């Protein structure tokens, strides 16, 4: 978790940075960053006795000098954040399903355990959410809402009631999208939503598809608990569409720990990272 400078109440005379001019204040920020590895705006504001807006301006200037990298709620050393890769094309559903399938199976099983106690469950399109559907077939109390025809088919004849958003069809993904689908689900409120993504970076969540993006945003807006499924190969990867901020996520389920700098950002943002354990004998 991102470490914070001591922000316990103190008198102005006891504040470590009270009265510091910008150069000294920024030197104090860099010293804290070097000793702690990460800093937060809130912690720096309390310690240095200046507003959070002032700290943010300091971080912007220090980032411009290449001294650090700003992340949500704070900063990390510039060298600590691994590079971000850009995915320009969406692989087929079949090829994505084969990629790291054992890891995705573990993620799907872990996510299914989390949502099993909820009554209204929204399942986004994606390979891991598709694998998750098989774990939900016995939830007699549940109503499952999805824009994936694959997920709906996987739940055919199962215990939960299944509701599919009407709209236009994306053939390879077998997903519905468009104003009709968005309007239908925007009028609802889900206990929990499970969302698939193509990448996660400190800047937020990403996906390949413009068509599917708006329903992903609906799930983020219209759910009490928001769960993102992301196998470790998707860390530090971007693609065409920005879906939302990390602050919109409650739980991220993955199959391996994120890179340390990204893990620090996730922790600072309040995201609960769950590492799914593969079954015995899995490679």
mmCIF file of C-alpha atoms in Angstrom:
data_model
loop_
_atom_site.group_PDB
_atom_site.id
_atom_site.type_symbol
_atom_site.label_atom_id
_atom_site.label_comp_id
_atom_site.label_asym_id
_atom_site.label_seq_id
_atom_site.Cartn_x
_atom_site.Cartn_y
_atom_site.Cartn_z
ATOM 1 C CA UNK A 1 0.000 0.000 0.000
ATOM 2 C CA UNK A 2 1.240 3.525 -0.689
ATOM 3 C CA UNK A 3 2.914 4.844 2.406
ATOM 4 C CA UNK A 4 1.803 8.190 3.752
ATOM 5 C CA UNK A 5 3.756 10.815 5.587
ATOM 6 C CA UNK A 6 2.622 11.282 9.166
ATOM 7 C CA UNK A 7 -0.663 13.172 8.940
ATOM 8 C CA UNK A 8 -1.578 13.096 12.613
ATOM 9 C CA UNK A 9 -2.911 16.407 13.987
ATOM 10 C CA UNK A 10 -0.189 18.812 14.973
ATOM 11 C CA UNK A 11 0.176 22.448 15.901
ATOM 12 C CA UNK A 12 1.383 24.742 13.102
ATOM 13 C CA UNK A 13 4.733 25.091 14.852
ATOM 14 C CA UNK A 14 5.108 21.327 14.815
ATOM 15 C CA UNK A 15 4.445 20.904 11.124
ATOM 16 C CA UNK A 16 7.543 19.677 9.328
ATOM 17 C CA UNK A 17 7.103 22.015 6.369
ATOM 18 C CA UNK A 18 5.329 25.042 7.814
ATOM 19 C CA UNK A 19 6.540 28.185 6.043
ATOM 20 C CA UNK A 20 8.699 26.370 3.488
ATOM 21 C CA UNK A 21 9.157 28.074 0.147
ATOM 22 C CA UNK A 22 8.616 26.031 -3.021
ATOM 23 C CA UNK A 23 12.242 24.861 -3.527
ATOM 24 C CA UNK A 24 12.563 23.609 0.050
ATOM 25 C CA UNK A 25 9.078 22.097 -0.046
ATOM 26 C CA UNK A 26 9.838 20.208 -3.237
ATOM 27 C CA UNK A 27 13.131 19.018 -1.812
ATOM 28 C CA UNK A 28 11.178 17.657 1.151
ATOM 29 C CA UNK A 29 8.803 15.873 -1.221
ATOM 30 C CA UNK A 30 11.716 14.247 -3.058
ATOM 31 C CA UNK A 31 13.357 13.248 0.227
ATOM 32 C CA UNK A 32 10.134 11.584 1.372
ATOM 33 C CA UNK A 33 9.764 9.847 -1.973
ATOM 34 C CA UNK A 34 13.328 8.527 -1.811
ATOM 35 C CA UNK A 35 12.897 7.180 1.716
ATOM 36 C CA UNK A 36 9.362 5.786 1.384
ATOM 37 C CA UNK A 37 9.121 4.809 -2.282
ATOM 38 C CA UNK A 38 5.696 6.442 -2.655
ATOM 39 C CA UNK A 39 3.930 9.542 -1.322
ATOM 40 C CA UNK A 40 0.343 10.763 -1.247
ATOM 41 C CA UNK A 41 -1.082 14.238 -1.724
ATOM 42 C CA UNK A 42 -3.009 14.007 1.543
ATOM 43 C CA UNK A 43 -0.009 12.925 3.566
ATOM 44 C CA UNK A 44 2.271 15.583 2.078
ATOM 45 C CA UNK A 45 -0.332 18.301 2.636
ATOM 46 C CA UNK A 46 -0.652 17.414 6.308
ATOM 47 C CA UNK A 47 3.095 17.117 6.900
ATOM 48 C CA UNK A 48 4.119 20.262 5.021
ATOM 49 C CA UNK A 49 1.175 22.369 6.240
ATOM 50 C CA UNK A 50 0.078 23.479 2.781
ATOM 51 C CA UNK A 51 -3.051 22.856 0.735
ATOM 52 C CA UNK A 52 -3.501 19.754 -1.369
ATOM 53 C CA UNK A 53 -3.714 22.064 -4.408
ATOM 54 C CA UNK A 54 -0.224 23.372 -3.631
ATOM 55 C CA UNK A 55 1.111 19.824 -3.330
ATOM 56 C CA UNK A 56 -0.472 18.893 -6.663
ATOM 57 C CA UNK A 57 1.220 21.879 -8.333
ATOM 58 C CA UNK A 58 4.532 20.801 -6.808
ATOM 59 C CA UNK A 59 4.057 17.280 -8.147
ATOM 60 C CA UNK A 60 3.211 18.615 -11.618
ATOM 61 C CA UNK A 61 6.401 20.697 -11.640
ATOM 62 C CA UNK A 62 8.544 17.846 -10.335
ATOM 63 C CA UNK A 63 7.086 15.496 -12.927
ATOM 64 C CA UNK A 64 7.905 18.057 -15.619
ATOM 65 C CA UNK A 65 11.507 17.961 -14.430
ATOM 66 C CA UNK A 66 11.514 14.164 -14.672
ATOM 67 C CA UNK A 67 11.955 13.753 -10.902
ATOM 68 C CA UNK A 68 8.847 11.659 -10.260
ATOM 69 C CA UNK A 69 5.720 10.267 -11.855
ATOM 70 C CA UNK A 70 2.307 11.363 -10.670
ATOM 71 C CA UNK A 71 -0.283 8.671 -10.022
ATOM 72 C CA UNK A 72 -3.797 8.820 -8.643
ATOM 73 C CA UNK A 73 -3.561 10.420 -5.218
ATOM 74 C CA UNK A 74 0.206 10.829 -5.096
ATOM 75 C CA UNK A 75 3.484 10.040 -6.816
ATOM 76 C CA UNK A 76 6.108 7.340 -7.336
ATOM 77 C CA UNK A 77 9.732 7.616 -8.461
ATOM 78 C CA UNK A 78 9.984 8.140 -12.202
ATOM 79 C CA UNK A 79 12.016 4.955 -12.689
ATOM 80 C CA UNK A 80 9.614 2.724 -10.765
ATOM 81 C CA UNK A 81 6.698 2.635 -13.200
ATOM 82 C CA UNK A 82 7.141 0.019 -15.949
ATOM 83 C CA UNK A 83 6.451 1.157 -19.507
ATOM 84 C CA UNK A 84 2.944 0.959 -20.932
ATOM 85 C CA UNK A 85 2.347 -1.097 -24.105
ATOM 86 C CA UNK A 86 -0.314 -0.129 -26.634
ATOM 87 C CA UNK A 87 -2.576 -2.758 -28.227
ATOM 88 C CA UNK A 88 -3.855 -1.486 -31.574
ATOM 89 C CA UNK A 89 -6.000 -4.431 -32.692
ATOM 90 C CA UNK A 90 -8.498 -6.651 -30.902
ATOM 91 C CA UNK A 91 -7.648 -10.369 -31.179
ATOM 92 C CA UNK A 92 -10.490 -12.752 -31.935
ATOM 93 C CA UNK A 93 -12.551 -14.129 -29.062
ATOM 94 C CA UNK A 94 -11.179 -17.626 -29.705
ATOM 95 C CA UNK A 95 -7.550 -16.523 -29.577
ATOM 96 C CA UNK A 96 -8.145 -14.501 -26.409
ATOM 97 C CA UNK A 97 -9.862 -17.470 -24.788
ATOM 98 C CA UNK A 98 -6.777 -19.637 -25.403
ATOM 99 C CA UNK A 99 -4.398 -17.025 -24.003
ATOM 100 C CA UNK A 100 -3.536 -17.781 -20.345
ATOM 101 C CA UNK A 101 -6.668 -19.900 -20.029
ATOM 102 C CA UNK A 102 -5.578 -21.538 -16.770
ATOM 103 C CA UNK A 103 -5.057 -18.151 -15.164
ATOM 104 C CA UNK A 104 -8.422 -16.968 -16.430
ATOM 105 C CA UNK A 105 -10.108 -20.105 -15.097
ATOM 106 C CA UNK A 106 -8.683 -19.373 -11.645
ATOM 107 C CA UNK A 107 -9.808 -15.743 -11.834
ATOM 108 C CA UNK A 108 -13.294 -16.819 -12.935
ATOM 109 C CA UNK A 109 -13.661 -19.251 -10.031
ATOM 110 C CA UNK A 110 -12.501 -16.660 -7.484
ATOM 111 C CA UNK A 111 -14.839 -13.994 -8.849
ATOM 112 C CA UNK A 112 -17.755 -16.436 -8.829
ATOM 113 C CA UNK A 113 -17.194 -17.068 -5.111
ATOM 114 C CA UNK A 114 -17.380 -13.329 -4.444
ATOM 115 C CA UNK A 115 -20.633 -12.718 -6.353
ATOM 116 C CA UNK A 116 -22.431 -15.901 -5.267
ATOM 117 C CA UNK A 117 -24.173 -14.230 -2.328
ATOM 118 C CA UNK A 118 -25.628 -11.365 -4.398
ATOM 119 C CA UNK A 119 -29.053 -11.313 -6.019
ATOM 120 C CA UNK A 120 -28.649 -9.062 -9.098
ATOM 121 C CA UNK A 121 -25.419 -9.674 -11.005
ATOM 122 C CA UNK A 122 -24.264 -7.889 -14.165
ATOM 123 C CA UNK A 123 -21.769 -9.809 -16.316
ATOM 124 C CA UNK A 124 -19.828 -7.909 -18.951
ATOM 125 C CA UNK A 125 -18.593 -9.412 -22.215
ATOM 126 C CA UNK A 126 -15.154 -11.037 -22.248
ATOM 127 C CA UNK A 127 -13.370 -14.360 -22.104
ATOM 128 C CA UNK A 128 -12.964 -14.481 -18.317
ATOM 129 C CA UNK A 129 -16.561 -13.462 -17.629
ATOM 130 C CA UNK A 130 -17.596 -16.167 -20.105
ATOM 131 C CA UNK A 131 -15.584 -18.759 -18.154
ATOM 132 C CA UNK A 132 -17.122 -17.429 -14.952
ATOM 133 C CA UNK A 133 -20.671 -18.154 -16.149
ATOM 134 C CA UNK A 134 -20.248 -21.905 -15.696
ATOM 135 C CA UNK A 135 -19.630 -21.320 -11.969
ATOM 136 C CA UNK A 136 -22.944 -19.485 -11.573
ATOM 137 C CA UNK A 137 -25.319 -22.092 -12.941
ATOM 138 C CA UNK A 138 -26.572 -23.217 -9.519
ATOM 139 C CA UNK A 139 -27.445 -19.750 -8.134
ATOM 140 C CA UNK A 140 -31.187 -20.238 -7.873
ATOM 141 C CA UNK A 141 -31.671 -16.936 -6.047
ATOM 142 C CA UNK A 142 -29.863 -14.816 -8.659
ATOM 143 C CA UNK A 143 -30.834 -12.689 -11.605
ATOM 144 C CA UNK A 144 -28.007 -12.306 -14.116
ATOM 145 C CA UNK A 145 -27.910 -9.415 -16.577
ATOM 146 C CA UNK A 146 -25.533 -9.481 -19.533
ATOM 147 C CA UNK A 147 -24.915 -8.137 -23.020
ATOM 148 C CA UNK A 148 -23.053 -11.331 -23.974
ATOM 149 C CA UNK A 149 -24.996 -13.911 -25.952
ATOM 150 C CA UNK A 150 -22.229 -16.427 -25.172
ATOM 151 C CA UNK A 151 -22.794 -15.970 -21.453
ATOM 152 C CA UNK A 152 -26.562 -16.210 -21.901
ATOM 153 C CA UNK A 153 -26.118 -19.463 -23.834
ATOM 154 C CA UNK A 154 -23.734 -20.854 -21.210
ATOM 155 C CA UNK A 155 -26.455 -20.227 -18.608
ATOM 156 C CA UNK A 156 -29.251 -21.764 -20.680
ATOM 157 C CA UNK A 157 -31.201 -24.210 -18.530
ATOM 158 C CA UNK A 158 -29.385 -23.131 -15.360
ATOM 159 C CA UNK A 159 -30.917 -21.913 -12.090
ATOM 160 C CA UNK A 160 -30.495 -18.113 -12.379
ATOM 161 C CA UNK A 161 -32.897 -15.945 -14.349
ATOM 162 C CA UNK A 162 -30.984 -14.466 -17.293
ATOM 163 C CA UNK A 163 -31.684 -11.061 -18.846
ATOM 164 C CA UNK A 164 -29.993 -9.985 -22.092
ATOM 165 C CA UNK A 165 -29.684 -6.378 -23.250
ATOM 166 C CA UNK A 166 -31.322 -5.831 -26.643
ATOM 167 C CA UNK A 167 -29.492 -3.942 -29.357
ATOM 168 C CA UNK A 168 -27.085 -4.274 -32.247
ATOM 169 C CA UNK A 169 -24.857 -7.359 -32.470
ATOM 170 C CA UNK A 170 -21.052 -7.568 -32.583
ATOM 171 C CA UNK A 171 -20.616 -10.857 -34.468
ATOM 172 C CA UNK A 172 -17.253 -12.196 -33.195
ATOM 173 C CA UNK A 173 -17.770 -11.067 -29.613
ATOM 174 C CA UNK A 174 -21.446 -12.096 -29.736
ATOM 175 C CA UNK A 175 -22.285 -9.007 -27.681
ATOM 176 C CA UNK A 176 -25.115 -6.519 -27.926
ATOM 177 C CA UNK A 177 -24.508 -2.778 -27.893
ATOM 178 C CA UNK A 178 -25.987 0.556 -28.903
ATOM 179 C CA UNK A 179 -28.569 3.003 -27.519
ATOM 180 C CA UNK A 180 -31.250 0.377 -26.892
ATOM 181 C CA UNK A 181 -28.909 -1.832 -24.848
ATOM 182 C CA UNK A 182 -27.488 1.122 -22.918
ATOM 183 C CA UNK A 183 -30.941 2.561 -22.192
ATOM 184 C CA UNK A 184 -32.264 -0.779 -20.964
ATOM 185 C CA UNK A 185 -29.479 -1.385 -18.443
ATOM 186 C CA UNK A 186 -29.044 2.285 -17.467
ATOM 187 C CA UNK A 187 -32.543 2.091 -15.958
ATOM 188 C CA UNK A 188 -31.467 -0.722 -13.589
ATOM 189 C CA UNK A 189 -29.364 -0.972 -10.432
ATOM 190 C CA UNK A 190 -27.180 -4.047 -9.908
ATOM 191 C CA UNK A 191 -25.905 -5.420 -6.623
ATOM 192 C CA UNK A 192 -22.618 -6.304 -8.305
ATOM 193 C CA UNK A 193 -21.067 -5.950 -11.749
ATOM 194 C CA UNK A 194 -18.176 -7.982 -13.136
ATOM 195 C CA UNK A 195 -16.258 -6.195 -15.872
ATOM 196 C CA UNK A 196 -13.705 -7.432 -18.374
ATOM 197 C CA UNK A 197 -10.898 -5.200 -19.651
ATOM 198 C CA UNK A 198 -8.002 -5.399 -22.075
ATOM 199 C CA UNK A 199 -5.611 -3.454 -19.877
ATOM 200 C CA UNK A 200 -5.008 -1.746 -16.536
ATOM 201 C CA UNK A 201 -2.563 1.132 -15.957
ATOM 202 C CA UNK A 202 -2.354 3.903 -13.337
ATOM 203 C CA UNK A 203 -4.461 5.972 -15.739
ATOM 204 C CA UNK A 204 -7.359 3.508 -15.463
ATOM 205 C CA UNK A 205 -9.154 0.726 -17.329
ATOM 206 C CA UNK A 206 -8.967 0.112 -21.079
ATOM 207 C CA UNK A 207 -10.727 -1.960 -23.705
ATOM 208 C CA UNK A 208 -10.469 -2.581 -27.431
ATOM 209 C CA UNK A 209 -14.061 -1.960 -28.443
ATOM 210 C CA UNK A 210 -15.824 1.356 -28.878
ATOM 211 C CA UNK A 211 -19.066 -0.601 -29.262
ATOM 212 C CA UNK A 212 -18.805 -2.421 -25.921
ATOM 213 C CA UNK A 213 -17.335 0.511 -23.991
ATOM 214 C CA UNK A 214 -20.547 2.325 -23.105
ATOM 215 C CA UNK A 215 -22.146 -0.703 -21.472
ATOM 216 C CA UNK A 216 -18.971 -1.228 -19.452
ATOM 217 C CA UNK A 217 -19.396 2.345 -18.221
ATOM 218 C CA UNK A 218 -23.042 1.614 -17.412
ATOM 219 C CA UNK A 219 -21.946 -1.329 -15.267
ATOM 220 C CA UNK A 220 -19.481 0.933 -13.434
ATOM 221 C CA UNK A 221 -22.132 3.611 -12.864
ATOM 222 C CA UNK A 222 -25.059 1.399 -11.951
ATOM 223 C CA UNK A 223 -23.591 -1.171 -9.541
ATOM 224 C CA UNK A 224 -23.064 -1.243 -5.800
ATOM 225 C CA UNK A 225 -19.964 -3.463 -6.002
ATOM 226 C CA UNK A 226 -17.689 -3.241 -9.047
ATOM 227 C CA UNK A 227 -15.294 -6.096 -9.810
ATOM 228 C CA UNK A 228 -12.715 -6.049 -12.613
ATOM 229 C CA UNK A 229 -11.219 -9.273 -13.958
ATOM 230 C CA UNK A 230 -7.707 -8.890 -15.354
ATOM 231 C CA UNK A 231 -5.080 -11.577 -15.868
ATOM 232 C CA UNK A 232 -1.528 -10.433 -15.227
ATOM 233 C CA UNK A 233 -0.628 -10.156 -18.923
ATOM 234 C CA UNK A 234 -2.904 -7.074 -19.108
ATOM 235 C CA UNK A 235 -1.059 -4.984 -16.530
ATOM 236 C CA UNK A 236 0.539 -1.860 -18.017
ATOM 237 C CA UNK A 237 -1.336 -2.289 -21.309
ATOM 238 C CA UNK A 238 -3.513 0.283 -23.022
ATOM 239 C CA UNK A 239 -5.860 -0.010 -25.986
ATOM 240 C CA UNK A 240 -8.215 2.189 -27.948
ATOM 241 C CA UNK A 241 -10.865 3.064 -25.366
ATOM 242 C CA UNK A 242 -10.518 4.381 -21.810
ATOM 243 C CA UNK A 243 -13.343 2.798 -19.803
ATOM 244 C CA UNK A 244 -12.982 4.417 -16.400
ATOM 245 C CA UNK A 245 -10.724 5.344 -13.502
ATOM 246 C CA UNK A 246 -9.250 2.971 -10.948
ATOM 247 C CA UNK A 247 -11.250 4.848 -8.297
ATOM 248 C CA UNK A 248 -14.416 3.314 -9.775
ATOM 249 C CA UNK A 249 -13.209 -0.217 -8.982
ATOM 250 C CA UNK A 250 -13.805 -1.979 -5.650
ATOM 251 C CA UNK A 251 -12.119 -5.337 -6.328
ATOM 252 C CA UNK A 252 -9.616 -6.434 -8.972
ATOM 253 C CA UNK A 253 -9.232 -10.196 -9.398
ATOM 254 C CA UNK A 254 -6.059 -11.361 -11.109
ATOM 255 C CA UNK A 255 -3.777 -14.384 -11.257
ATOM 256 C CA UNK A 256 -0.473 -12.788 -10.198
ATOM 257 C CA UNK A 257 0.555 -9.676 -8.247
ATOM 258 C CA UNK A 258 0.676 -6.422 -10.262
ATOM 259 C CA UNK A 259 4.052 -4.717 -10.777
ATOM 260 C CA UNK A 260 5.030 -2.959 -7.515
ATOM 261 C CA UNK A 261 4.451 0.584 -8.766
ATOM 262 C CA UNK A 262 1.024 -0.291 -10.181
ATOM 263 C CA UNK A 263 0.201 -2.206 -6.997
ATOM 264 C CA UNK A 264 1.007 0.932 -5.002
ATOM 265 C CA UNK A 265 -1.357 3.000 -7.142
ATOM 266 C CA UNK A 266 -4.125 0.415 -6.796
ATOM 267 C CA UNK A 267 -3.671 0.403 -3.027
ATOM 268 C CA UNK A 268 -3.679 4.197 -2.830
ATOM 269 C CA UNK A 269 -6.892 4.256 -4.847
ATOM 270 C CA UNK A 270 -8.531 1.782 -2.488
ATOM 271 C CA UNK A 271 -8.768 -1.150 -4.903
ATOM 272 C CA UNK A 272 -8.841 -4.547 -3.173
ATOM 273 C CA UNK A 273 -6.557 -6.791 -5.240
ATOM 274 C CA UNK A 274 -7.402 -10.508 -4.995
ATOM 275 C CA UNK A 275 -4.903 -13.057 -6.331
ATOM 276 C CA UNK A 276 -6.665 -16.175 -7.626
ATOM 277 C CA UNK A 277 -4.959 -19.461 -6.844
ATOM 278 C CA UNK A 278 -4.672 -21.956 -9.674
ATOM 279 C CA UNK A 279 -5.876 -25.461 -9.051
ATOM 280 C CA UNK A 280 -3.314 -28.093 -8.122
ATOM 281 C CA UNK A 281 -1.402 -29.347 -11.130
ATOM 282 C CA UNK A 282 -2.050 -26.251 -13.237
ATOM 283 C CA UNK A 283 0.976 -24.979 -15.065
#
